[in-house]
Short mmCIF file of C-alpha atoms and ligand atoms in Angstrom, two decimals:
data_model
loop_
_atom_site.label_atom_id
_atom_site.label_comp_id
_atom_site.label_asym_id
_atom_site.label_seq_id
_atom_site.Cartn_x
_atom_site.Cartn_y
_atom_site.Cartn_z
CA MET S 244 90.37 112.48 79.34
CA THR S 245 88.63 115.81 78.80
CA THR S 246 90.09 118.69 76.84
CA ASP S 247 88.24 121.32 78.85
CA ILE S 248 90.07 123.15 81.57
CA HIS S 249 88.30 123.06 84.90
CA SER S 250 89.66 125.82 87.06
CA ALA S 251 88.40 128.01 89.86
CA PHE S 252 89.65 131.41 90.92
CA PHE S 253 89.12 132.94 94.35
CA PRO S 254 90.28 136.57 94.42
CA GLY S 255 92.33 137.96 97.31
CA ASN S 256 94.80 140.75 97.97
CA PRO S 257 96.51 141.27 94.57
CA ASP S 258 99.73 142.34 96.32
CA LEU S 259 100.16 138.86 97.79
CA ALA S 260 101.58 135.81 95.99
CA PRO S 261 98.86 133.78 94.29
CA VAL S 262 98.36 130.21 95.51
CA LEU S 263 97.87 127.32 93.08
CA MET S 264 95.85 124.45 94.54
CA LEU S 265 96.58 120.98 93.17
CA HIS S 266 94.24 118.34 94.59
CA GLY S 267 94.69 114.72 95.59
CA THR S 268 93.09 111.76 93.78
CA GLY S 269 89.33 112.29 93.75
CA GLY S 270 89.55 116.00 94.52
CA ASP S 271 88.82 118.93 92.27
CA GLU S 272 89.80 122.54 91.57
CA SER S 273 88.23 123.88 94.76
CA ASP S 274 88.37 121.11 97.36
CA LEU S 275 91.63 122.40 98.90
CA LEU S 276 90.11 125.85 99.40
CA PRO S 277 89.56 125.45 103.19
CA ILE S 278 93.21 124.37 103.62
CA ALA S 279 94.46 127.14 101.32
CA THR S 280 92.36 129.68 103.24
CA PHE S 281 93.78 128.44 106.56
CA LEU S 282 97.36 128.70 105.28
CA PHE S 283 97.05 131.76 103.04
CA PRO S 284 93.97 133.69 104.19
CA GLU S 285 94.35 136.84 102.10
CA HIS S 286 96.12 135.45 99.03
CA PRO S 287 94.41 135.06 95.64
CA LYS S 288 93.82 131.35 94.97
CA LEU S 289 93.59 129.37 91.75
CA GLY S 290 92.67 125.71 91.48
CA ILE S 291 93.19 123.54 88.39
CA ARG S 292 91.56 120.14 88.11
CA GLY S 293 93.58 117.18 86.80
CA ARG S 294 92.07 115.92 83.55
CA VAL S 295 92.64 112.19 84.04
CA SER S 296 89.82 110.09 85.46
CA GLU S 297 90.44 106.95 87.50
CA ASN S 298 87.01 105.33 87.77
CA GLY S 299 85.49 108.79 88.06
CA SER S 300 88.16 110.21 90.42
CA ASN S 301 90.10 113.21 89.09
CA ARG S 302 93.88 112.86 88.89
CA TYR S 303 96.81 114.59 87.22
CA PHE S 304 98.23 111.46 85.53
CA ILE S 305 97.33 107.85 84.91
CA ARG S 306 97.82 105.18 87.58
CA HIS S 307 97.30 101.63 86.34
CA GLU S 308 95.17 99.08 88.15
CA ASP S 309 98.27 97.38 89.56
CA GLY S 310 99.29 100.68 91.18
CA SER S 311 102.08 101.47 88.69
CA PHE S 312 102.26 104.83 86.96
CA ASP S 313 102.07 105.65 83.25
CA LEU S 314 105.28 107.66 82.88
CA GLU S 315 104.56 108.73 79.28
CA ASN S 316 101.22 110.09 80.41
CA LEU S 317 102.87 111.77 83.43
CA LYS S 318 105.23 113.62 81.10
CA GLN S 319 102.37 114.63 78.78
CA GLU S 320 100.10 115.73 81.60
CA THR S 321 102.92 117.72 83.23
CA ASP S 322 103.30 119.64 79.95
CA TRP S 323 99.53 120.15 79.89
CA LEU S 324 99.47 121.36 83.51
CA LEU S 325 102.37 123.79 83.00
CA ASN S 326 100.68 125.19 79.88
CA THR S 327 97.40 125.46 81.70
CA ILE S 328 99.07 127.28 84.60
CA GLU S 329 100.47 129.76 82.09
CA LYS S 330 97.07 130.29 80.45
CA GLU S 331 95.13 130.58 83.71
CA THR S 332 97.60 132.93 85.41
CA GLN S 333 97.42 135.18 82.34
CA CYS S 334 93.64 134.99 82.32
CA TYR S 335 93.40 136.11 85.97
CA GLN S 336 96.39 138.49 85.70
CA LEU S 337 98.41 136.62 88.30
CA ASP S 338 102.20 136.74 88.52
CA ALA S 339 103.18 133.16 87.65
CA LYS S 340 106.69 133.69 89.06
CA GLN S 341 105.25 134.40 92.50
CA LEU S 342 102.96 131.38 92.47
CA ILE S 343 102.99 129.21 95.60
CA VAL S 344 101.86 125.66 94.92
CA LEU S 345 99.73 123.97 97.55
CA GLY S 346 99.65 120.32 96.51
CA PHE S 347 98.21 117.32 98.29
CA SER S 348 99.16 113.75 97.39
CA ASN S 349 98.67 113.32 93.60
CA GLY S 350 98.80 117.11 93.18
CA ALA S 351 102.01 117.35 95.25
CA ASN S 352 103.49 114.48 93.22
CA ILE S 353 103.04 116.17 89.86
CA ALA S 354 104.40 119.47 91.27
CA ALA S 355 107.56 117.74 92.60
CA TYR S 356 107.93 115.81 89.33
CA ALA S 357 107.62 119.05 87.35
CA TRP S 358 110.35 120.70 89.45
CA LEU S 359 112.74 117.80 88.96
CA ASN S 360 112.10 117.37 85.24
CA GLN S 361 110.95 120.59 83.57
CA PRO S 362 111.48 124.32 83.79
CA THR S 363 108.67 125.73 85.93
CA THR S 364 107.66 129.26 86.78
CA PHE S 365 106.67 128.45 90.37
CA LYS S 366 109.46 128.20 92.91
CA THR S 367 107.68 127.79 96.22
CA ALA S 368 105.58 124.81 97.25
CA VAL S 369 103.81 123.28 100.19
CA LEU S 370 103.88 119.57 99.37
CA LEU S 371 101.51 117.58 101.56
CA HIS S 372 102.31 113.84 101.53
CA PRO S 373 104.26 113.78 98.27
CA MET S 374 106.14 110.82 96.80
CA MET S 375 108.71 110.36 94.09
CA ILE S 376 106.93 108.84 91.10
CA THR S 377 110.12 108.16 89.12
CA PRO S 378 113.75 109.20 89.65
CA PRO S 379 114.62 112.30 87.60
CA GLN S 380 116.49 111.75 84.31
CA GLN S 381 118.76 114.73 84.68
CA THR S 382 120.13 117.04 87.32
CA ARG S 383 118.27 120.30 87.65
CA ASN S 384 119.36 123.43 89.40
CA LEU S 385 116.64 124.38 91.85
CA SER S 386 118.55 127.00 93.80
CA GLY S 387 116.12 129.65 95.01
CA TYR S 388 113.30 127.07 95.13
CA ARG S 389 111.68 126.42 98.52
CA ALA S 390 109.48 123.60 99.73
CA PHE S 391 107.76 122.49 102.89
CA ALA S 392 107.00 118.77 102.69
CA THR S 393 105.09 116.47 105.04
CA TYR S 394 105.22 112.74 105.67
CA GLY S 395 103.17 110.42 107.89
CA ASP S 396 104.91 107.41 109.42
CA VAL S 397 101.84 105.18 109.08
CA ASP S 398 101.05 106.23 105.50
CA PRO S 399 100.16 103.10 103.47
CA ILE S 400 100.83 104.95 100.18
CA VAL S 401 104.16 106.75 100.68
CA SER S 402 107.08 104.79 102.15
CA GLU S 403 109.64 106.66 104.22
CA ASP S 404 112.35 105.53 101.83
CA ASN S 405 110.50 106.95 98.82
CA PHE S 406 109.77 110.23 100.63
CA ASP S 407 113.40 110.55 101.78
CA GLN S 408 114.59 109.92 98.21
CA LEU S 409 112.35 112.70 96.92
CA MET S 410 113.68 115.07 99.59
CA SER S 411 117.28 114.14 98.69
CA GLN S 412 116.59 114.73 94.99
CA LEU S 413 115.24 118.20 95.76
CA GLN S 414 118.11 119.00 98.13
CA ASN S 415 120.74 117.69 95.69
CA ALA S 416 119.25 120.08 93.14
CA GLN S 417 119.90 122.90 95.70
CA ALA S 418 116.27 123.47 96.66
CA SER S 419 115.72 124.56 100.26
CA VAL S 420 113.46 121.97 101.85
CA GLU S 421 111.84 121.81 105.25
CA VAL S 422 110.60 118.35 106.14
CA PHE S 423 107.82 117.66 108.62
CA LYS S 424 107.44 114.04 109.71
CA ASN S 425 104.57 113.15 111.98
CA HIS S 426 102.78 110.11 113.43
CA GLN S 427 99.90 110.03 110.98
CA SER S 428 98.61 108.47 107.77
CA HIS S 429 98.00 109.81 104.23
CA HIS S 430 95.63 112.55 105.33
CA LEU S 431 95.92 116.09 106.57
CA THR S 432 96.16 116.95 110.25
CA GLN S 433 95.93 120.16 112.21
CA THR S 434 99.48 119.54 113.49
CA GLU S 435 101.04 119.47 110.03
CA LEU S 436 99.00 122.43 108.84
CA MET S 437 100.17 124.45 111.83
CA ALA S 438 103.77 123.49 111.01
CA ALA S 439 103.14 124.59 107.40
CA GLN S 440 101.72 127.85 108.68
CA SER S 441 104.91 128.58 110.66
CA TRP S 442 107.03 127.85 107.60
CA ILE S 443 104.87 130.16 105.46
CA LYS S 444 105.24 132.99 108.02
CA ASN S 445 109.00 132.96 107.39
CA LEU S 446 108.80 133.04 103.59
C1 LIG D 761 99.58 109.04 93.20
O1 LIG D 761 98.92 108.30 92.50
O2 LIG D 761 99.98 110.15 92.85
C2 LIG D 761 99.85 108.54 94.59
O3 LIG D 761 99.60 107.17 94.67
C3 LIG D 761 99.06 109.29 95.61
C4 LIG D 761 97.59 109.17 95.36
O4 LIG D 761 97.04 109.96 94.62
O5 LIG D 761 96.96 108.27 95.92
#
């Protein structure tokens, strides 16, 4: 694990909500930029790289070889990510309360985990192929929080049951959630991105 922060900032219209890009396993601080640009063309964009390495692939928390997750590490890395978001938004003079998270897979998972387990500044998220890593320990009040979440019915990583549980946890916490289920796997498609775009237009 490195102590350095790897982040990338792409300026935009400062009057628009900044977008925080959280990559999937093997991504980095800027690999979601084409997707972020498609969804939020004029918005300022910030990417933060996860500091865990899985055989050279960047992640936000440790996954063991048997596929199980290191929940202690998840907690620790969530604290690190939330602190880093605070530091980086200050550094680039971004309003952390307006932040819209754009998370894919591992990045979406840590964002959803953070919402259900910690106080967070960000309240809006596009969660692409998220899963629930562990059921939350306590009930949080997420009223005023909004998410658009996608699921693929032939995804070998996220089961429908797991995805539905995550959506229920968010909804039980009073978050407003729009779910998009599609015939696809654990990758991004034009169809889901267009659905995300329509949701974003109504924010
Ligand atoms: C995770 O590890 O967060 C999930 O298995 C998704 C992934 O990154 O493959």
